[in-house]
């Protein structure tokens, strides 16, 4: 759907079914939740637009932003000069899994469905203040991981990205690795619980031969990765941490 009208008019076309399934509707009901989220998000975006210096950390987790919310928030996030930490976890920003009645069938290709993250990723790629970004639980899959890679290619300010539980898999790892070869600012990356196997882990191990900025890489709960590869990856991260400690000591001595 096309979003139109003023900011007040377009914030936000939430899916009532998302609220009904959230467990929160027992207290306020779906209409109350819609109204509450509308008021909260409009207030937050107005603060971002006005460059509120007090707004440095923003938790928008479980706000069911979806496509329309991502469009409405994108420009304010792009222009924010003071926001350093943003939590967008569990916001329906990725691929939708629609269950159909009847005989089980293979899942449709994730790439066939439009996703919300591109609106935000373009904005976040331009943001020059954000350091911590949480995108956990958005079912980003391959298309969403591509958006994250684009953020990493353009944004040399972000230091931490959390991608826990996003069904990324091995196919998207090459794109992320390509971005890590040109990004020398990111220090922490979580790929926990993402169906990554040895195939993807080998690429991550190899990228640490050229990327010296990544200090922590969370690959827990990816049962397809062997202990041998996990140890090799940890060796590469340890080398980076040692190098970072040496560089920090030199800077402190020079100061």
XYZ file of N, CA and C in Angstrom:
765
model
N 0.823 -1.205 0.000
C 0.000 0.000 0.000
C 0.855 1.253 0.000
N 0.309 2.289 -0.588
C 1.028 3.557 -0.640
C 0.699 4.373 0.607
N 1.747 4.932 1.215
C 1.539 5.797 2.365
C 1.396 7.228 1.875
N 0.368 7.939 2.371
C 0.151 9.291 1.898
C -0.310 10.152 3.052
N -0.336 11.463 2.851
C -0.807 12.381 3.881
C 0.318 12.855 4.775
N -0.078 13.558 5.837
C 0.891 14.102 6.765
C 1.439 13.004 7.649
N 2.463 13.361 8.438
C 3.034 12.393 9.365
C 1.974 11.889 10.322
N 1.156 12.792 10.823
C 0.100 12.402 11.770
C -0.896 11.460 11.123
N -1.134 11.630 9.830
C -2.123 10.804 9.143
C -1.593 9.428 8.794
N -0.291 9.325 8.585
C 0.241 8.050 8.097
C 0.892 7.213 9.181
N 0.993 7.720 10.417
C 1.529 6.934 11.518
C 0.393 6.216 12.225
N 0.303 4.998 12.293
C 0.891 3.965 11.474
C -0.243 3.021 11.122
N -0.222 2.384 9.983
C -1.277 1.468 9.598
C -0.934 0.067 10.117
N -1.055 -0.119 11.441
C -0.680 -1.391 12.037
C -1.656 -2.485 11.648
N -1.130 -3.685 11.623
C -1.947 -4.860 11.351
C -2.625 -5.279 12.651
N -3.951 -5.204 12.703
C -4.672 -5.554 13.920
C -4.404 -6.999 14.322
N -4.189 -7.868 13.353
C -3.962 -9.263 13.683
C -2.661 -9.432 14.446
N -1.659 -8.569 14.178
C -0.410 -8.636 14.917
C -0.653 -8.345 16.386
N -1.500 -7.357 16.664
C -1.792 -7.012 18.045
C -2.606 -8.109 18.726
N -3.560 -8.664 18.011
C -4.402 -9.687 18.616
C -3.573 -10.898 19.006
N -2.503 -11.150 18.258
C -1.657 -12.298 18.563
C -0.513 -11.981 19.498
N -0.415 -10.745 19.958
C 0.734 -10.345 20.760
C 0.559 -10.625 22.237
N -0.664 -10.847 22.704
C -0.900 -11.032 24.123
C -1.153 -9.731 24.848
N -0.885 -8.605 24.207
C -1.075 -7.311 24.841
C -2.529 -6.849 24.774
N -3.282 -7.401 23.823
C -4.644 -6.918 23.604
C -5.576 -7.257 24.763
N -5.150 -8.135 25.675
C -6.008 -8.503 26.794
C -6.260 -7.326 27.721
N -5.330 -6.347 27.752
C -5.470 -5.200 28.638
C -6.124 -4.005 27.952
N -5.645 -3.669 26.774
C -6.132 -2.462 26.116
C -7.061 -2.739 24.947
N -7.017 -3.927 24.411
C -7.771 -4.211 23.205
C -7.039 -3.685 21.987
N -7.337 -4.190 20.777
C -6.611 -3.773 19.577
C -6.719 -2.298 19.280
N -7.885 -1.704 19.473
C -8.028 -0.277 19.186
C -7.206 0.565 20.157
N -7.185 0.175 21.425
C -6.389 0.900 22.405
C -4.912 0.810 22.118
N -4.470 -0.365 21.664
C -3.060 -0.534 21.316
C -2.684 0.297 20.109
N -3.558 0.327 19.110
C -3.299 1.135 17.924
C -3.141 2.603 18.300
N -4.045 3.100 19.134
C -4.000 4.495 19.547
C -2.756 4.792 20.373
N -2.428 3.895 21.285
C -1.264 4.094 22.144
C 0.017 4.132 21.330
N 0.162 3.199 20.401
C 1.367 3.161 19.579
C 1.434 4.350 18.637
N 0.309 4.765 18.094
C 0.270 5.927 17.218
C 0.816 7.145 17.947
N 0.326 7.389 19.156
C 0.737 8.574 19.923
C 2.202 8.492 20.304
N 2.645 7.321 20.741
C 4.033 7.156 21.161
C 5.003 7.376 20.001
N 4.721 6.736 18.875
C 5.624 6.815 17.735
C 5.636 8.205 17.109
N 4.488 8.851 17.062
C 4.448 10.203 16.532
C 5.277 11.143 17.406
N 5.186 10.972 18.720
C 5.973 11.796 19.632
C 7.467 11.562 19.442
N 7.850 10.299 19.289
C 9.261 9.960 19.102
C 9.809 10.557 17.807
N 9.067 10.415 16.732
C 9.547 10.919 15.453
C 9.610 12.442 15.437
N 8.695 13.089 16.120
C 8.772 14.542 16.232
C 10.040 14.966 16.971
N 10.395 14.222 18.010
C 11.630 14.513 18.739
C 12.849 14.320 17.851
N 12.822 13.262 17.051
C 13.938 13.024 16.131
C 14.044 14.155 15.105
N 12.914 14.574 14.576
C 12.905 15.650 13.581
C 13.420 16.962 14.165
N 13.153 17.191 15.454
C 13.586 18.421 16.113
C 14.992 18.301 16.692
N 15.662 17.171 16.420
C 17.029 16.938 16.880
C 17.133 17.077 18.402
N 16.227 16.418 19.106
C 16.224 16.431 20.569
C 17.521 15.793 21.082
N 18.343 16.575 21.773
C 19.629 16.081 22.264
C 19.468 15.044 23.370
N 18.309 15.028 24.011
C 18.085 14.054 25.070
C 17.727 12.675 24.575
N 17.401 12.561 23.298
C 17.000 11.272 22.735
C 18.229 10.607 22.101
N 18.962 9.875 22.901
C 20.166 9.194 22.419
C 19.968 7.684 22.336
N 19.009 7.141 23.091
C 18.677 5.726 23.032
C 17.180 5.586 22.772
N 16.827 4.731 21.819
C 15.423 4.586 21.435
C 15.074 3.113 21.292
N 14.091 2.667 22.074
C 13.625 1.285 22.023
C 12.265 1.238 21.327
N 12.272 0.778 20.078
C 11.033 0.598 19.313
C 10.732 -0.879 19.102
N 11.217 -1.728 19.989
C 10.982 -3.159 19.845
C 9.503 -3.481 20.036
N 9.039 -4.492 19.300
C 7.657 -4.967 19.402
C 6.615 -3.872 19.147
N 6.928 -2.937 18.239
C 5.966 -1.891 17.887
C 5.242 -2.203 16.579
N 5.551 -3.343 15.970
C 4.868 -3.790 14.751
C 4.892 -2.704 13.667
N 6.061 -2.159 13.427
C 6.171 -1.075 12.440
C 5.732 -1.525 11.057
N 6.263 -2.652 10.585
C 5.905 -3.125 9.266
C 6.325 -2.162 8.168
N 5.747 -2.326 6.999
C 6.110 -1.543 5.824
C 5.810 -0.057 6.004
N 4.603 0.252 6.437
C 4.191 1.653 6.532
C 4.951 2.394 7.623
N 5.162 1.724 8.763
C 5.918 2.345 9.837
C 7.352 2.627 9.441
N 7.954 1.702 8.699
C 9.330 1.897 8.239
C 9.429 3.091 7.297
N 8.442 3.230 6.406
C 8.437 4.374 5.495
C 8.306 5.690 6.255
N 7.406 5.709 7.229
C 7.159 6.944 7.967
C 8.357 7.354 8.816
N 9.097 6.373 9.331
C 10.204 6.670 10.245
C 11.517 6.937 9.534
N 11.631 6.580 8.274
C 12.930 6.543 7.606
C 13.647 7.890 7.578
N 12.976 8.945 7.156
C 13.663 10.227 6.991
C 14.099 10.809 8.333
N 13.263 10.644 9.358
C 13.636 11.141 10.680
C 14.869 10.419 11.203
N 14.960 9.122 10.944
C 16.124 8.366 11.385
C 17.373 8.742 10.588
N 17.193 9.008 9.325
C 18.337 9.392 8.492
C 18.954 10.698 8.965
N 18.123 11.630 9.404
C 18.596 12.966 9.752
C 18.981 13.119 11.225
N 18.694 12.103 12.044
C 18.973 12.205 13.472
C 20.470 12.382 13.731
N 20.814 13.381 14.532
C 22.217 13.691 14.813
C 22.664 13.242 16.197
N 21.721 12.812 17.038
C 22.073 12.522 18.424
C 21.737 11.096 18.847
N 20.905 10.401 18.082
C 20.529 9.036 18.432
C 21.711 8.094 18.214
N 22.137 7.398 19.268
C 23.287 6.501 19.161
C 22.917 5.028 19.303
N 21.741 4.734 19.870
C 21.331 3.345 20.076
C 19.872 3.178 19.659
N 19.600 2.218 18.768
C 18.253 2.009 18.226
C 17.898 0.535 18.263
N 16.798 0.215 18.943
C 16.308 -1.156 19.025
C 15.056 -1.294 18.163
N 15.186 -2.014 17.053
C 14.073 -2.264 16.135
C 13.691 -3.738 16.113
N 13.988 -4.462 17.173
C 13.725 -5.898 17.187
C 12.231 -6.196 17.179
N 11.886 -7.299 16.504
C 10.515 -7.814 16.460
C 9.523 -6.758 15.965
N 9.736 -6.330 14.722
C 8.901 -5.290 14.125
C 8.369 -5.639 12.746
N 8.383 -6.911 12.395
C 7.835 -7.315 11.086
C 8.508 -6.581 9.928
N 9.819 -6.469 9.988
C 10.546 -5.747 8.948
C 11.031 -6.659 7.829
N 10.867 -7.950 7.998
C 11.414 -8.886 7.026
C 10.367 -9.627 6.231
N 10.665 -10.878 5.926
C 9.833 -11.688 5.046
C 8.648 -12.259 5.816
N 7.483 -12.230 5.206
C 6.276 -12.759 5.835
C 6.156 -14.238 5.509
N 5.843 -15.010 6.543
C 5.569 -16.432 6.332
C 4.079 -16.656 6.471
N 3.415 -16.882 5.356
C 1.963 -17.090 5.384
C 1.662 -18.581 5.379
N 0.948 -18.998 6.399
C 0.564 -20.396 6.485
C -0.786 -20.620 5.819
N -0.850 -21.628 4.988
C -2.097 -21.935 4.293
C -2.657 -23.244 4.823
N -3.996 -23.319 4.847
C -4.635 -24.535 5.300
C -4.444 -25.629 4.262
N -4.532 -26.861 4.755
C -4.428 -27.977 3.824
C -3.082 -28.654 3.887
N -2.721 -29.294 2.836
C -1.508 -30.082 2.777
C -0.278 -29.190 2.871
N 0.718 -29.542 3.726
C 1.943 -28.731 3.836
C 2.661 -28.649 2.504
N 3.267 -27.523 2.267
C 4.018 -27.327 1.033
C 5.268 -26.530 1.318
N 6.217 -26.585 0.385
C 7.471 -25.855 0.582
C 7.196 -24.364 0.654
N 8.017 -23.679 1.461
C 7.846 -22.232 1.633
C 8.137 -21.513 0.335
N 7.379 -20.459 0.083
C 7.626 -19.651 -1.108
C 8.929 -18.899 -0.962
N 9.505 -18.490 -2.076
C 10.753 -17.752 -2.027
C 10.577 -16.445 -1.288
N 11.522 -16.168 -0.323
C 11.438 -14.929 0.454
C 11.614 -13.712 -0.426
N 12.373 -13.888 -1.504
C 12.660 -12.739 -2.370
C 11.421 -12.252 -3.111
N 10.375 -13.118 -3.185
C 9.192 -12.735 -3.940
C 8.327 -11.735 -3.183
N 8.502 -11.649 -1.864
C 7.688 -10.761 -1.054
C 8.448 -9.471 -0.747
N 7.827 -8.318 -0.902
C 8.491 -7.066 -0.516
C 8.665 -7.013 0.992
N 9.742 -6.430 1.453
C 9.996 -6.328 2.880
C 10.156 -4.860 3.264
N 10.042 -4.593 4.561
C 10.045 -3.209 5.051
C 11.436 -2.644 5.262
N 12.407 -3.512 5.523
C 13.728 -3.023 5.931
C 14.405 -2.084 4.931
N 14.235 -2.249 3.604
C 14.918 -1.321 2.694
C 14.649 0.148 2.980
N 13.451 0.491 3.413
C 13.157 1.896 3.730
C 14.027 2.378 4.880
N 14.209 1.524 5.874
C 15.022 1.910 7.018
C 16.507 1.788 6.728
N 16.901 0.786 5.952
C 18.329 0.591 5.700
C 18.919 1.738 4.889
N 18.153 2.271 3.950
C 18.635 3.435 3.200
C 18.862 4.617 4.135
N 17.940 4.788 5.086
C 18.069 5.881 6.051
C 19.243 5.657 6.989
N 19.382 4.438 7.492
C 20.439 4.140 8.442
C 21.817 4.171 7.779
N 21.864 3.906 6.499
C 23.141 4.013 5.786
C 23.631 5.460 5.747
N 22.674 6.403 5.796
C 23.041 7.837 5.758
C 23.264 8.423 7.142
N 22.762 7.761 8.173
C 22.879 8.284 9.531
C 24.341 8.295 9.972
N 24.757 9.390 10.602
C 26.158 9.531 10.996
C 26.326 9.624 12.512
N 25.336 9.143 13.263
C 25.424 9.188 14.724
C 25.230 7.817 15.366
N 24.449 6.954 14.740
C 24.057 5.684 15.343
C 25.252 4.739 15.498
N 25.382 4.149 16.692
C 26.478 3.224 16.963
C 25.991 1.806 17.258
N 24.764 1.676 17.764
C 24.251 0.367 18.158
C 22.879 0.146 17.522
N 22.742 -0.958 16.789
C 21.511 -1.251 16.055
C 21.073 -2.682 16.342
N 19.850 -2.838 16.832
C 19.295 -4.154 17.135
C 18.159 -4.458 16.166
N 18.353 -5.479 15.330
C 17.345 -5.903 14.349
C 16.887 -7.335 14.614
N 16.992 -7.800 15.830
C 16.668 -9.190 16.157
C 15.200 -9.504 15.871
N 14.962 -10.751 15.487
C 13.606 -11.261 15.402
C 12.721 -10.644 14.346
N 13.292 -10.199 13.235
C 12.505 -9.594 12.166
C 12.349 -10.494 10.940
N 12.827 -11.737 11.037
C 12.750 -12.668 9.910
C 13.276 -12.026 8.626
N 14.468 -11.467 8.726
C 15.038 -10.718 7.594
C 15.356 -11.608 6.399
N 15.756 -12.863 6.655
C 16.121 -13.783 5.570
C 17.190 -13.162 4.666
N 17.325 -13.663 3.460
C 18.344 -13.165 2.544
C 18.158 -11.719 2.131
N 16.954 -11.308 1.713
C 16.747 -9.911 1.300
C 17.064 -8.912 2.407
N 16.694 -9.235 3.629
C 16.988 -8.338 4.733
C 18.466 -8.282 5.044
N 19.142 -9.437 4.945
C 20.589 -9.457 5.166
C 21.311 -8.616 4.116
N 20.790 -8.615 2.894
C 21.355 -7.757 1.843
C 21.252 -6.285 2.240
N 20.137 -5.905 2.852
C 19.971 -4.524 3.319
C 20.981 -4.183 4.406
N 21.202 -5.141 5.313
C 22.191 -4.929 6.373
C 23.579 -4.762 5.770
N 23.887 -5.560 4.771
C 25.183 -5.437 4.104
C 25.345 -4.058 3.471
N 24.264 -3.532 2.910
C 24.328 -2.193 2.318
C 24.569 -1.127 3.383
N 23.986 -1.318 4.565
C 24.254 -0.400 5.669
C 25.737 -0.418 6.003
N 26.301 -1.606 6.093
C 27.713 -1.742 6.461
C 28.641 -1.157 5.402
N 28.254 -1.232 4.144
C 29.095 -0.686 3.088
C 29.134 0.845 3.123
N 28.041 1.447 3.559
C 27.933 2.909 3.496
C 28.186 3.595 4.826
N 27.878 2.921 5.929
C 27.939 3.564 7.242
C 29.199 3.116 7.980
N 30.100 4.073 8.238
C 31.339 3.775 8.941
C 31.322 4.321 10.364
N 30.102 4.376 10.942
C 29.939 4.848 12.311
C 29.421 3.731 13.214
N 28.490 2.922 12.718
C 27.894 1.852 13.516
C 28.964 0.873 14.001
N 28.897 0.560 15.296
C 29.870 -0.337 15.909
C 29.288 -1.705 16.250
N 27.976 -1.783 16.400
C 27.359 -3.053 16.804
C 26.037 -3.256 16.075
N 25.851 -4.466 15.518
C 24.581 -4.847 14.898
C 24.179 -6.214 15.425
N 22.940 -6.309 15.915
C 22.405 -7.565 16.434
C 21.397 -8.115 15.432
N 21.695 -9.303 14.912
C 20.826 -9.950 13.924
C 20.307 -11.288 14.432
N 20.217 -11.430 15.727
C 19.739 -12.669 16.342
C 18.370 -13.090 15.783
N 18.257 -14.384 15.472
C 16.968 -14.981 15.114
C 16.317 -14.303 13.908
N 17.007 -14.348 12.769
C 16.487 -13.717 11.557
C 16.457 -14.638 10.350
N 16.690 -15.936 10.567
C 16.564 -16.901 9.470
C 17.425 -16.506 8.267
N 18.640 -16.070 8.554
C 19.524 -15.568 7.494
C 20.102 -16.700 6.657
N 20.623 -17.739 7.295
C 21.150 -18.882 6.567
C 22.463 -18.601 5.871
N 22.985 -19.624 5.195
C 24.291 -19.529 4.538
C 24.280 -18.644 3.293
N 23.160 -18.622 2.576
C 23.129 -17.934 1.287
C 23.412 -16.440 1.404
N 23.080 -15.848 2.541
C 23.271 -14.404 2.709
C 24.637 -14.050 3.277
N 25.376 -15.034 3.761
C 26.668 -14.754 4.402
C 27.682 -14.137 3.438
N 27.768 -14.557 2.164
C 28.735 -13.904 1.264
C 28.522 -12.400 1.148
N 27.272 -11.951 1.108
C 26.982 -10.522 1.019
C 27.462 -9.794 2.272
N 27.212 -10.390 3.432
C 27.671 -9.784 4.678
C 29.192 -9.745 4.728
N 29.833 -10.811 4.278
C 31.303 -10.846 4.277
C 31.894 -9.808 3.331
N 31.284 -9.635 2.173
C 31.764 -8.599 1.247
C 31.710 -7.227 1.908
N 30.639 -6.980 2.666
C 30.515 -5.695 3.361
C 31.566 -5.557 4.456
N 31.862 -6.647 5.155
C 32.860 -6.604 6.219
C 34.272 -6.358 5.679
N 34.478 -6.656 4.425
C 35.799 -6.393 3.837
C 36.052 -4.908 3.627
N 34.996 -4.122 3.526
C 35.173 -2.681 3.307
C 34.815 -1.871 4.549
N 34.131 -2.503 5.504
C 33.768 -1.801 6.733
C 34.806 -2.107 7.806
N 35.445 -1.059 8.305
C 36.468 -1.231 9.333
C 36.103 -0.478 10.605
N 34.796 -0.394 10.851
C 34.305 0.279 12.048
C 33.513 -0.658 12.958
N 32.777 -1.608 12.367
C 31.954 -2.528 13.149
C 32.837 -3.393 14.041
N 32.504 -3.447 15.331
C 33.280 -4.257 16.276
C 32.502 -5.459 16.798
N 31.163 -5.368 16.823
C 30.349 -6.447 17.368
C 29.231 -6.810 16.388
N 29.132 -8.108 16.085
C 28.085 -8.598 15.179
C 27.499 -9.875 15.764
N 26.178 -9.899 15.930
C 25.510 -11.104 16.414
C 24.752 -11.773 15.273
N 25.142 -13.002 14.987
C 24.427 -13.856 14.034
C 23.884 -15.083 14.755
N 23.592 -14.930 16.023
C 23.099 -16.037 16.838
C 21.762 -16.549 16.305
N 21.639 -17.875 16.262
C 20.380 -18.540 15.894
C 19.890 -18.081 14.517
N 20.679 -18.384 13.486
C 20.355 -17.949 12.129
C 20.537 -19.042 11.085
N 20.557 -20.293 11.513
C 20.663 -21.415 10.572
C 21.929 -21.361 9.723
N 23.002 -20.824 10.291
C 24.292 -20.805 9.600
C 24.989 -22.141 9.828
N 25.614 -22.669 8.776
C 26.335 -23.942 8.868
C 27.819 -23.700 8.594
N 28.555 -24.794 8.459
C 29.993 -24.682 8.181
C 30.273 -23.892 6.907
N 29.382 -24.000 5.921
C 29.595 -23.290 4.652
C 29.684 -21.783 4.882
N 28.769 -21.233 5.660
C 28.805 -19.808 5.967
C 29.914 -19.461 6.935
N 30.171 -20.350 7.893
C 31.204 -20.086 8.896
C 32.598 -20.007 8.267
N 32.838 -20.794 7.231
C 34.141 -20.729 6.558
C 34.357 -19.352 5.938
N 33.320 -18.790 5.369
C 33.440 -17.459 4.780
C 33.714 -16.415 5.856
N 33.076 -16.542 6.997
C 33.302 -15.612 8.096
C 34.725 -15.748 8.636
N 35.210 -16.971 8.697
C 36.598 -17.186 9.134
C 37.579 -16.514 8.177
N 37.322 -16.652 6.872
C 38.231 -16.081 5.873
C 38.214 -14.560 5.885
N 37.045 -13.962 6.155
C 36.966 -12.506 6.117
C 37.790 -11.887 7.240
N 38.015 -12.648 8.314
C 38.813 -12.134 9.432
C 40.295 -12.032 9.079
N 40.685 -12.567 7.936
C 42.071 -12.396 7.477
C 42.322 -10.966 7.011
N 41.259 -10.277 6.591
C 41.419 -8.897 6.119
C 40.716 -7.887 7.014
N 39.644 -8.292 7.671
C 38.933 -7.385 8.567
C 39.571 -7.449 9.947
N 40.110 -6.322 10.405
C 40.783 -6.276 11.700
C 39.996 -5.498 12.746
N 38.789 -5.076 12.415
C 37.995 -4.288 13.355
C 37.008 -5.129 14.153
N 36.549 -6.246 13.591
C 35.543 -7.062 14.266
C 36.168 -7.764 15.469
N 35.610 -7.504 16.652
C 36.161 -8.050 17.894
C 35.305 -9.165 18.477
N 33.998 -9.085 18.260
C 33.083 -10.094 18.787
C 32.117 -10.529 17.692
N 31.984 -11.841 17.510
C 31.059 -12.403 16.526
C 30.291 -13.532 17.207
N 29.021 -13.315 17.466
C 28.197 -14.284 18.181
C 27.564 -15.254 17.188
N 28.011 -16.505 17.255
C 27.487 -17.549 16.367
C 26.835 -18.672 17.162
N 26.422 -18.389 18.369
C 25.778 -19.413 19.184
C 24.445 -19.853 18.560
N 24.045 -21.054 18.914
C 22.759 -21.618 18.473
C 22.649 -21.732 16.962
N 23.786 -21.882 16.309
C 23.823 -22.288 14.900
C 24.388 -23.709 14.888
N 23.521 -24.683 15.029
C 23.958 -26.053 15.280
C 24.733 -26.667 14.122
N 24.676 -26.053 12.955
C 25.376 -26.603 11.802
C 26.838 -26.205 11.707
N 27.328 -25.442 12.679
C 28.730 -25.024 12.663
C 29.536 -25.938 13.579
N 30.623 -26.483 13.052
C 31.449 -27.405 13.826
C 32.267 -26.651 14.868
N 32.650 -27.364 15.918
C 33.466 -26.772 16.978
C 34.828 -26.336 16.442
N 35.351 -27.057 15.474
C 36.660 -26.711 14.900
C 36.603 -25.340 14.243
N 35.558 -25.096 13.454
C 35.429 -23.806 12.786
C 35.178 -22.684 13.787
N 34.389 -22.958 14.809
C 34.142 -21.941 15.834
C 35.441 -21.543 16.525
N 36.307 -22.513 16.769
C 37.597 -22.189 17.394
C 38.480 -21.378 16.456
N 38.453 -21.710 15.169
C 39.242 -20.948 14.203
C 38.757 -19.500 14.104
N 37.449 -19.321 14.121
C 36.884 -17.966 14.081
C 37.276 -17.197 15.334
N 37.232 -17.863 16.480
C 37.605 -17.195 17.733
C 39.083 -16.798 17.725
N 39.923 -17.587 17.097
C 41.336 -17.218 16.971
C 41.487 -15.925 16.177
N 40.731 -15.817 15.087
C 40.789 -14.601 14.281
C 40.298 -13.390 15.055
N 39.231 -13.572 15.824
C 38.714 -12.470 16.640
C 39.711 -12.090 17.733
N 40.359 -13.089 18.319
C 41.356 -12.820 19.361
C 42.523 -12.015 18.801
N 42.925 -12.324 17.559
C 43.996 -11.539 16.924
C 43.580 -10.081 16.793
N 42.336 -9.875 16.388
C 41.835 -8.504 16.257
C 41.802 -7.787 17.600
N 41.393 -8.505 18.648
C 41.347 -7.876 19.979
C 42.752 -7.524 20.466
N 43.703 -8.395 20.192
C 45.094 -8.106 20.578
C 45.615 -6.887 19.834
N 45.321 -6.822 18.544
C 45.767 -5.685 17.743
C 45.119 -4.392 18.226
N 43.829 -4.457 18.553
C 43.130 -3.276 19.040
C 43.716 -2.809 20.367
N 44.088 -3.744 21.236
C 44.686 -3.392 22.528
C 46.048 -2.729 22.329
N 46.823 -3.228 21.377
C 48.125 -2.623 21.092
C 47.968 -1.202 20.555
N 47.025 -1.012 19.645
C 46.801 0.316 19.080
C 46.300 1.290 20.138
N 45.442 0.800 21.042
C 44.936 1.650 22.116
C 46.062 2.072 23.058
N 46.984 1.137 23.348
C 48.107 1.447 24.218
C 49.002 2.513 23.596
N 49.189 2.429 22.270
C 50.017 3.424 21.576
C 49.360 4.791 21.642
N 48.039 4.830 21.418
C 47.331 6.110 21.473
C 47.414 6.734 22.863
N 47.260 5.896 23.888
C 47.330 6.404 25.246
C 48.720 6.916 25.586
N 49.733 6.246 25.060
C 51.118 6.686 25.306
C 51.402 8.002 24.619
N 50.877 8.150 23.404
C 51.094 9.397 22.660
C 50.342 10.561 23.291
N 49.184 10.272 23.905
C 48.411 11.320 24.563
C 49.080 11.792 25.834
